N, C-alpha and C. Protein backbone atom coordinates (compact mmCIF):
# COMPACT_ATOMS: atom_id res chain seq x y z
N MET A 1 0.78 -1.21 -0.02
CA MET A 1 -0.04 -0.01 0.00
C MET A 1 0.85 1.25 -0.02
N THR A 2 1.95 1.20 0.81
CA THR A 2 2.83 2.44 0.85
C THR A 2 3.47 2.63 -0.53
N ARG A 3 3.92 1.57 -1.18
CA ARG A 3 4.49 1.74 -2.54
C ARG A 3 3.61 2.42 -3.49
N LEU A 4 2.28 1.91 -3.45
CA LEU A 4 1.19 2.48 -4.35
C LEU A 4 1.03 3.96 -4.08
N LEU A 5 1.04 4.28 -2.81
CA LEU A 5 0.78 5.68 -2.51
C LEU A 5 1.98 6.55 -2.94
N ILE A 6 3.22 6.04 -2.76
CA ILE A 6 4.39 6.81 -3.28
C ILE A 6 4.33 6.96 -4.80
N ALA A 7 3.98 5.86 -5.51
CA ALA A 7 3.86 5.93 -6.93
C ALA A 7 2.85 6.87 -7.39
N VAL A 8 1.68 7.01 -6.70
CA VAL A 8 0.65 7.91 -7.09
C VAL A 8 1.16 9.35 -6.84
N ILE A 9 1.83 9.61 -5.73
CA ILE A 9 2.38 10.90 -5.41
C ILE A 9 3.44 11.33 -6.49
N VAL A 10 4.35 10.43 -6.88
CA VAL A 10 5.32 10.76 -7.80
C VAL A 10 4.72 11.05 -9.15
N ALA A 11 3.77 10.24 -9.54
CA ALA A 11 2.99 10.41 -10.85
C ALA A 11 2.36 11.78 -10.84
N ALA A 12 1.68 12.15 -9.80
CA ALA A 12 1.02 13.40 -9.69
C ALA A 12 1.94 14.61 -9.80
N PHE A 13 3.11 14.45 -9.12
CA PHE A 13 4.17 15.52 -9.12
C PHE A 13 4.73 15.67 -10.56
N VAL A 14 5.06 14.59 -11.25
CA VAL A 14 5.54 14.63 -12.61
C VAL A 14 4.54 15.28 -13.49
N SER A 15 3.33 14.88 -13.37
CA SER A 15 2.22 15.36 -14.26
C SER A 15 2.04 16.90 -14.00
N ALA A 16 2.11 17.37 -12.77
CA ALA A 16 1.91 18.74 -12.48
C ALA A 16 3.13 19.56 -12.95
N CYS A 17 4.35 19.07 -12.87
CA CYS A 17 5.51 19.76 -13.32
C CYS A 17 5.80 19.69 -14.80
N GLY A 18 5.24 18.72 -15.43
CA GLY A 18 5.51 18.52 -16.86
C GLY A 18 6.88 17.90 -17.05
N PRO A 19 7.15 17.42 -18.29
CA PRO A 19 8.42 16.71 -18.53
C PRO A 19 9.60 17.74 -18.43
N ALA A 20 10.68 17.19 -17.98
CA ALA A 20 11.91 18.04 -17.88
C ALA A 20 12.40 18.44 -19.31
N ALA A 21 12.79 19.62 -19.48
CA ALA A 21 13.34 20.07 -20.75
C ALA A 21 14.66 19.36 -20.97
N PRO A 22 14.90 18.84 -22.20
CA PRO A 22 16.16 18.16 -22.46
C PRO A 22 17.34 19.15 -22.45
N GLU A 23 18.43 18.72 -21.78
CA GLU A 23 19.57 19.61 -21.65
C GLU A 23 20.31 19.64 -22.98
N ARG A 24 20.63 20.79 -23.55
CA ARG A 24 21.24 20.93 -24.76
C ARG A 24 22.76 20.99 -24.62
N ALA A 25 23.53 20.11 -25.37
CA ALA A 25 24.91 20.10 -25.34
C ALA A 25 25.44 21.35 -25.93
N PRO A 26 26.59 21.81 -25.43
CA PRO A 26 27.20 23.06 -25.93
C PRO A 26 27.63 22.76 -27.42
N ALA A 27 27.51 23.80 -28.26
CA ALA A 27 27.88 23.69 -29.69
C ALA A 27 29.35 23.54 -29.82
N ASP A 28 29.77 22.74 -30.83
CA ASP A 28 31.19 22.62 -31.12
C ASP A 28 31.88 23.94 -31.42
N LEU A 29 31.15 24.75 -32.20
CA LEU A 29 31.61 26.15 -32.55
C LEU A 29 30.59 27.16 -32.15
N ARG A 30 31.07 28.26 -31.53
CA ARG A 30 30.11 29.27 -31.09
C ARG A 30 30.85 30.65 -31.17
N VAL A 31 30.02 31.70 -31.05
CA VAL A 31 30.59 33.06 -31.17
C VAL A 31 30.92 33.56 -29.77
N ALA A 32 32.14 34.16 -29.70
CA ALA A 32 32.61 34.87 -28.58
C ALA A 32 32.94 36.29 -28.99
N VAL A 33 32.76 37.23 -28.06
CA VAL A 33 33.12 38.60 -28.39
C VAL A 33 34.39 38.98 -27.59
N ILE A 34 35.44 39.38 -28.35
CA ILE A 34 36.72 39.80 -27.72
C ILE A 34 36.92 41.31 -27.92
N SER A 35 37.10 42.04 -26.90
CA SER A 35 37.28 43.53 -27.03
C SER A 35 38.46 43.83 -27.90
N GLY A 36 38.25 44.59 -28.90
CA GLY A 36 39.29 45.00 -29.88
C GLY A 36 39.29 44.06 -31.15
N LEU A 37 38.67 42.86 -31.01
CA LEU A 37 38.61 41.99 -32.15
C LEU A 37 37.24 41.76 -32.69
N GLY A 38 36.25 41.92 -31.80
CA GLY A 38 34.84 41.76 -32.21
C GLY A 38 34.46 40.25 -32.05
N ASP A 39 33.56 39.78 -32.96
CA ASP A 39 33.12 38.46 -32.91
C ASP A 39 34.18 37.48 -33.43
N VAL A 40 34.47 36.53 -32.61
CA VAL A 40 35.40 35.47 -32.97
C VAL A 40 34.75 34.07 -32.70
N VAL A 41 35.46 33.03 -33.08
CA VAL A 41 34.97 31.68 -32.91
C VAL A 41 35.59 31.03 -31.72
N ALA A 42 34.77 30.37 -30.88
CA ALA A 42 35.31 29.66 -29.78
C ALA A 42 34.80 28.20 -29.82
N ASP A 43 35.40 27.33 -29.07
CA ASP A 43 34.94 25.95 -28.96
C ASP A 43 33.83 25.86 -27.93
N SER A 44 33.42 24.64 -27.60
CA SER A 44 32.37 24.36 -26.70
C SER A 44 32.73 24.76 -25.20
N GLN A 45 34.00 24.87 -24.91
CA GLN A 45 34.40 25.31 -23.61
C GLN A 45 34.72 26.84 -23.55
N GLY A 46 34.49 27.55 -24.66
CA GLY A 46 34.70 28.99 -24.77
C GLY A 46 36.17 29.31 -25.05
N ARG A 47 36.97 28.32 -25.47
CA ARG A 47 38.34 28.60 -25.77
C ARG A 47 38.42 29.19 -27.21
N THR A 48 39.14 30.20 -27.40
CA THR A 48 39.32 30.80 -28.70
C THR A 48 40.01 29.90 -29.72
N LEU A 49 39.43 29.89 -30.90
CA LEU A 49 40.00 29.08 -31.95
C LEU A 49 40.72 29.91 -33.03
N TYR A 50 41.77 29.30 -33.59
CA TYR A 50 42.67 30.02 -34.51
C TYR A 50 42.73 29.27 -35.84
N ARG A 51 43.17 29.97 -36.88
CA ARG A 51 43.57 29.45 -38.15
C ARG A 51 45.02 29.78 -38.46
N PHE A 52 45.67 28.94 -39.26
CA PHE A 52 47.07 28.98 -39.59
C PHE A 52 47.18 29.44 -41.08
N ASP A 53 47.89 30.52 -41.34
CA ASP A 53 48.03 30.93 -42.69
C ASP A 53 48.73 29.93 -43.63
N LEU A 54 49.54 28.98 -43.11
CA LEU A 54 50.18 28.03 -43.94
C LEU A 54 49.36 26.83 -44.28
N ASP A 55 48.16 26.71 -43.71
CA ASP A 55 47.15 25.71 -44.09
C ASP A 55 46.47 26.15 -45.31
N SER A 56 45.57 25.28 -45.77
CA SER A 56 44.74 25.57 -46.99
C SER A 56 43.29 25.44 -46.64
N ALA A 57 42.48 26.24 -47.18
CA ALA A 57 41.01 26.11 -47.01
C ALA A 57 40.35 25.42 -48.18
N SER A 58 41.06 25.48 -49.34
CA SER A 58 40.42 24.84 -50.54
C SER A 58 41.45 24.13 -51.35
N PRO A 59 41.68 22.89 -51.23
CA PRO A 59 40.89 22.05 -50.29
C PRO A 59 41.42 22.15 -48.88
N PRO A 60 40.58 21.84 -47.88
CA PRO A 60 41.02 21.90 -46.46
C PRO A 60 42.24 21.03 -46.29
N ALA A 61 43.27 21.58 -45.73
CA ALA A 61 44.49 20.73 -45.42
C ALA A 61 45.23 21.44 -44.37
N THR A 62 45.86 20.58 -43.47
CA THR A 62 46.71 21.09 -42.37
C THR A 62 48.23 20.97 -42.68
N ASN A 63 48.92 21.90 -42.23
CA ASN A 63 50.42 21.96 -42.30
C ASN A 63 50.99 22.13 -40.88
N CYS A 64 50.24 21.77 -39.89
CA CYS A 64 50.65 21.89 -38.47
C CYS A 64 50.66 20.45 -37.88
N ALA A 65 51.84 19.88 -37.69
CA ALA A 65 52.02 18.54 -37.09
C ALA A 65 53.18 18.55 -36.15
N GLY A 66 53.34 17.48 -35.43
CA GLY A 66 54.45 17.32 -34.57
C GLY A 66 54.49 18.42 -33.47
N ALA A 67 55.62 19.11 -33.33
CA ALA A 67 55.77 20.19 -32.29
C ALA A 67 54.82 21.28 -32.52
N CYS A 68 54.51 21.62 -33.76
CA CYS A 68 53.50 22.62 -34.09
C CYS A 68 52.10 22.18 -33.42
N ALA A 69 51.69 20.98 -33.65
CA ALA A 69 50.39 20.51 -33.15
C ALA A 69 50.37 20.40 -31.61
N THR A 70 51.62 20.30 -31.02
CA THR A 70 51.68 20.33 -29.55
C THR A 70 51.38 21.72 -29.01
N LEU A 71 51.94 22.77 -29.67
CA LEU A 71 51.76 24.13 -29.27
C LEU A 71 50.42 24.59 -29.78
N TRP A 72 49.87 24.13 -30.84
CA TRP A 72 48.63 24.50 -31.45
C TRP A 72 47.76 23.25 -31.61
N PRO A 73 47.15 22.73 -30.57
CA PRO A 73 46.39 21.48 -30.65
C PRO A 73 45.20 21.66 -31.66
N PRO A 74 44.97 20.63 -32.51
CA PRO A 74 43.86 20.75 -33.40
C PRO A 74 42.59 20.72 -32.61
N ALA A 75 41.59 21.52 -33.04
CA ALA A 75 40.28 21.46 -32.46
C ALA A 75 39.55 20.20 -32.82
N ALA A 76 39.44 19.28 -31.92
CA ALA A 76 38.99 17.99 -32.22
C ALA A 76 37.50 17.88 -32.53
N ALA A 77 37.13 17.20 -33.59
CA ALA A 77 35.75 17.00 -33.95
C ALA A 77 35.26 15.62 -33.51
N GLY A 78 34.03 15.52 -33.14
CA GLY A 78 33.47 14.23 -32.78
C GLY A 78 33.03 13.46 -34.00
N ALA A 79 32.35 12.40 -33.75
CA ALA A 79 31.90 11.51 -34.88
C ALA A 79 30.77 12.15 -35.63
N ALA A 80 29.91 12.94 -34.92
CA ALA A 80 28.72 13.58 -35.47
C ALA A 80 29.14 14.85 -36.22
N PRO A 81 28.33 15.30 -37.18
CA PRO A 81 28.65 16.55 -37.86
C PRO A 81 28.75 17.68 -36.78
N PRO A 82 29.64 18.68 -36.98
CA PRO A 82 29.76 19.79 -36.04
C PRO A 82 28.49 20.55 -35.81
N THR A 83 28.31 20.99 -34.62
CA THR A 83 27.15 21.84 -34.21
C THR A 83 27.65 23.34 -34.09
N THR A 84 26.77 24.24 -34.39
CA THR A 84 27.16 25.63 -34.34
C THR A 84 26.15 26.44 -33.47
N ASP A 85 26.54 27.53 -32.95
CA ASP A 85 25.68 28.49 -32.25
C ASP A 85 26.08 29.91 -32.66
N GLY A 86 25.23 30.50 -33.47
CA GLY A 86 25.59 31.85 -34.00
C GLY A 86 26.52 31.91 -35.15
N ILE A 87 26.74 30.71 -35.73
CA ILE A 87 27.67 30.58 -36.88
C ILE A 87 26.86 29.78 -38.01
N ASP A 88 27.06 30.17 -39.20
CA ASP A 88 26.37 29.40 -40.34
C ASP A 88 26.88 28.01 -40.38
N GLY A 89 26.00 27.11 -40.09
CA GLY A 89 26.41 25.66 -40.05
C GLY A 89 26.96 25.14 -41.32
N GLY A 90 26.62 25.80 -42.47
CA GLY A 90 27.20 25.39 -43.74
C GLY A 90 28.73 25.66 -43.88
N LEU A 91 29.22 26.51 -42.98
CA LEU A 91 30.64 26.79 -42.99
C LEU A 91 31.47 25.81 -42.21
N ALA A 92 30.80 25.14 -41.28
CA ALA A 92 31.47 24.20 -40.37
C ALA A 92 31.74 22.92 -41.04
N GLY A 93 32.83 22.30 -40.79
CA GLY A 93 33.18 20.98 -41.37
C GLY A 93 34.28 20.21 -40.58
N VAL A 94 34.69 19.14 -41.17
CA VAL A 94 35.66 18.33 -40.52
C VAL A 94 36.73 17.91 -41.51
N LEU A 95 37.90 17.94 -41.09
CA LEU A 95 39.12 17.47 -41.81
C LEU A 95 39.66 16.26 -41.15
N VAL A 96 40.01 15.21 -41.88
CA VAL A 96 40.75 14.09 -41.24
C VAL A 96 42.27 14.30 -41.49
N ARG A 97 42.89 14.50 -40.38
CA ARG A 97 44.36 14.82 -40.46
C ARG A 97 45.19 13.52 -40.85
N PRO A 98 46.39 13.76 -41.29
CA PRO A 98 47.22 12.53 -41.62
C PRO A 98 47.36 11.54 -40.51
N ASP A 99 47.24 11.99 -39.25
CA ASP A 99 47.44 11.12 -38.09
C ASP A 99 46.04 10.40 -37.71
N GLY A 100 44.99 10.72 -38.51
CA GLY A 100 43.69 10.15 -38.31
C GLY A 100 42.78 10.91 -37.40
N VAL A 101 43.27 12.01 -36.79
CA VAL A 101 42.48 12.81 -35.91
C VAL A 101 41.47 13.68 -36.73
N ARG A 102 40.20 13.71 -36.29
CA ARG A 102 39.22 14.51 -36.94
C ARG A 102 39.30 15.95 -36.34
N GLN A 103 39.49 16.92 -37.26
CA GLN A 103 39.68 18.29 -36.86
C GLN A 103 38.57 19.21 -37.39
N LEU A 104 38.08 20.08 -36.52
CA LEU A 104 37.02 21.03 -37.01
C LEU A 104 37.63 21.93 -37.96
N THR A 105 36.77 22.38 -38.97
CA THR A 105 37.14 23.38 -39.89
C THR A 105 36.02 24.50 -39.91
N LEU A 106 36.34 25.66 -40.44
CA LEU A 106 35.31 26.74 -40.61
C LEU A 106 35.76 27.42 -41.93
N GLY A 107 34.79 27.44 -42.91
CA GLY A 107 35.15 27.98 -44.14
C GLY A 107 36.29 27.22 -44.86
N GLY A 108 36.49 25.97 -44.43
CA GLY A 108 37.57 25.16 -45.02
C GLY A 108 38.79 25.25 -44.19
N TRP A 109 38.98 26.22 -43.36
CA TRP A 109 40.24 26.41 -42.57
C TRP A 109 40.27 25.49 -41.34
N PRO A 110 41.27 24.68 -41.18
CA PRO A 110 41.43 23.82 -40.04
C PRO A 110 41.56 24.77 -38.80
N LEU A 111 40.95 24.34 -37.69
CA LEU A 111 40.93 25.20 -36.49
C LEU A 111 41.79 24.54 -35.41
N TYR A 112 42.44 25.45 -34.57
CA TYR A 112 43.32 25.09 -33.49
C TYR A 112 43.03 25.86 -32.23
N ARG A 113 43.42 25.26 -31.13
CA ARG A 113 43.57 26.11 -29.88
C ARG A 113 45.04 26.43 -29.70
N TYR A 114 45.31 27.28 -28.81
CA TYR A 114 46.67 27.66 -28.47
C TYR A 114 46.94 27.29 -26.92
N VAL A 115 48.04 26.69 -26.67
CA VAL A 115 48.27 26.11 -25.38
C VAL A 115 48.49 27.22 -24.35
N ASN A 116 48.82 28.40 -24.76
CA ASN A 116 49.09 29.52 -23.79
C ASN A 116 47.79 30.27 -23.57
N ASP A 117 46.65 29.90 -24.17
CA ASP A 117 45.38 30.36 -23.71
C ASP A 117 44.87 29.45 -22.73
N THR A 118 44.93 29.87 -21.45
CA THR A 118 44.65 28.93 -20.29
C THR A 118 43.27 29.09 -19.78
N ALA A 119 42.47 30.08 -20.34
CA ALA A 119 41.12 30.30 -19.87
C ALA A 119 40.25 30.83 -21.06
N PRO A 120 38.98 30.55 -21.01
CA PRO A 120 38.08 31.05 -22.05
C PRO A 120 38.23 32.63 -22.27
N GLY A 121 38.18 32.98 -23.52
CA GLY A 121 38.31 34.38 -23.86
C GLY A 121 39.69 34.89 -24.09
N GLN A 122 40.69 34.09 -23.72
CA GLN A 122 42.05 34.57 -24.02
C GLN A 122 42.41 34.40 -25.46
N VAL A 123 43.22 35.33 -25.96
CA VAL A 123 43.68 35.40 -27.37
C VAL A 123 45.21 35.61 -27.43
N ASN A 124 45.95 34.91 -26.61
CA ASN A 124 47.40 35.09 -26.53
C ASN A 124 48.02 34.65 -27.85
N GLY A 125 47.38 33.86 -28.63
CA GLY A 125 48.01 33.36 -29.88
C GLY A 125 47.73 34.36 -31.08
N GLN A 126 46.97 35.40 -30.86
CA GLN A 126 46.68 36.36 -31.96
C GLN A 126 47.94 36.94 -32.59
N GLY A 127 48.19 36.70 -33.92
CA GLY A 127 49.29 37.23 -34.55
C GLY A 127 50.55 36.55 -34.39
N VAL A 128 50.65 35.47 -33.67
CA VAL A 128 51.98 34.77 -33.39
C VAL A 128 52.60 34.46 -34.71
N ASP A 129 53.84 34.78 -34.87
CA ASP A 129 54.73 34.51 -36.01
C ASP A 129 54.09 35.07 -37.35
N GLY A 130 53.13 36.00 -37.15
CA GLY A 130 52.46 36.61 -38.39
C GLY A 130 51.72 35.63 -39.13
N THR A 131 51.39 34.41 -38.56
CA THR A 131 50.67 33.38 -39.32
C THR A 131 49.50 32.76 -38.54
N TRP A 132 49.33 33.13 -37.30
CA TRP A 132 48.25 32.53 -36.49
C TRP A 132 47.25 33.65 -36.16
N PHE A 133 45.96 33.43 -36.46
CA PHE A 133 44.98 34.48 -36.19
C PHE A 133 43.65 33.84 -35.72
N VAL A 134 42.94 34.58 -34.89
CA VAL A 134 41.57 34.11 -34.54
C VAL A 134 40.75 34.17 -35.78
N ILE A 135 39.64 33.45 -35.78
CA ILE A 135 38.82 33.39 -37.01
C ILE A 135 37.49 33.90 -36.65
N ALA A 136 36.91 34.68 -37.55
CA ALA A 136 35.61 35.28 -37.42
C ALA A 136 34.51 34.23 -37.74
N PRO A 137 33.31 34.46 -37.31
CA PRO A 137 32.23 33.47 -37.61
C PRO A 137 31.98 33.34 -39.06
N SER A 138 32.41 34.28 -39.89
CA SER A 138 32.27 34.19 -41.37
C SER A 138 33.39 33.29 -42.00
N GLY A 139 34.37 32.90 -41.23
CA GLY A 139 35.44 32.06 -41.69
C GLY A 139 36.66 32.81 -42.10
N VAL A 140 36.70 34.11 -42.02
CA VAL A 140 37.87 34.89 -42.37
C VAL A 140 38.74 35.19 -41.15
N LYS A 141 40.03 35.39 -41.40
CA LYS A 141 40.87 35.68 -40.24
C LYS A 141 40.71 37.09 -39.72
N VAL A 142 40.85 37.29 -38.48
CA VAL A 142 40.80 38.57 -37.76
C VAL A 142 42.19 39.00 -37.53
N THR A 143 42.55 40.23 -38.08
CA THR A 143 43.93 40.74 -37.93
C THR A 143 44.15 41.79 -36.87
N GLY A 144 43.07 42.12 -36.17
CA GLY A 144 43.18 43.22 -35.17
C GLY A 144 43.95 42.79 -33.98
N THR A 145 44.10 43.78 -33.05
CA THR A 145 44.74 43.65 -31.80
C THR A 145 43.74 43.57 -30.63
N PRO A 146 43.81 42.62 -29.72
CA PRO A 146 42.87 42.62 -28.67
C PRO A 146 43.12 43.86 -27.71
N ALA A 147 42.05 44.48 -27.19
CA ALA A 147 42.11 45.68 -26.37
C ALA A 147 42.87 45.42 -25.09
N ASP A 148 42.72 44.23 -24.56
CA ASP A 148 43.39 43.97 -23.26
C ASP A 148 44.67 43.16 -23.38
N GLY A 149 45.28 43.06 -24.57
CA GLY A 149 46.50 42.37 -24.74
C GLY A 149 46.28 40.86 -24.88
N GLY A 150 45.13 40.41 -24.92
CA GLY A 150 44.84 38.94 -25.15
C GLY A 150 44.49 38.15 -23.91
N SER A 151 44.33 38.78 -22.74
CA SER A 151 44.14 38.05 -21.54
C SER A 151 42.69 37.62 -21.26
N GLY A 152 41.74 38.13 -22.04
CA GLY A 152 40.40 37.68 -21.74
C GLY A 152 39.34 38.60 -22.29
N TYR A 153 38.08 38.35 -22.05
CA TYR A 153 36.99 39.02 -22.51
C TYR A 153 37.06 40.52 -22.22
């Protein structure tokens, strides 16, 4: 009898509250705003993403491997097509690197994080070696200078 009463109470509570809204996973690529740079692309953890001028967008190809990929880790893609938030999903894609890693792309450009960006919103890699730049949601590189020197939003 007690179990029946508990089941009735739980059913009434669930019915009154309605079904729980499904939790939405963060998008693989999303827009972040950096002072002095404007809208840039970040990963699901809010980490700024970069493109490398020595890569190719057409066809998408990476030229960052070995020590380069240690300093500039490829933005890893999952098995499913990339998801976007505030970015044209048609620009998002995946490149399979020579080492077999699936890497996110935007506008064909392979995307990377920078190991010296230790928190969301940092852009310490902006302009490094004159070849590394944050990428805008449109897929083009951003060549400006962050207002705060790259330390955060």
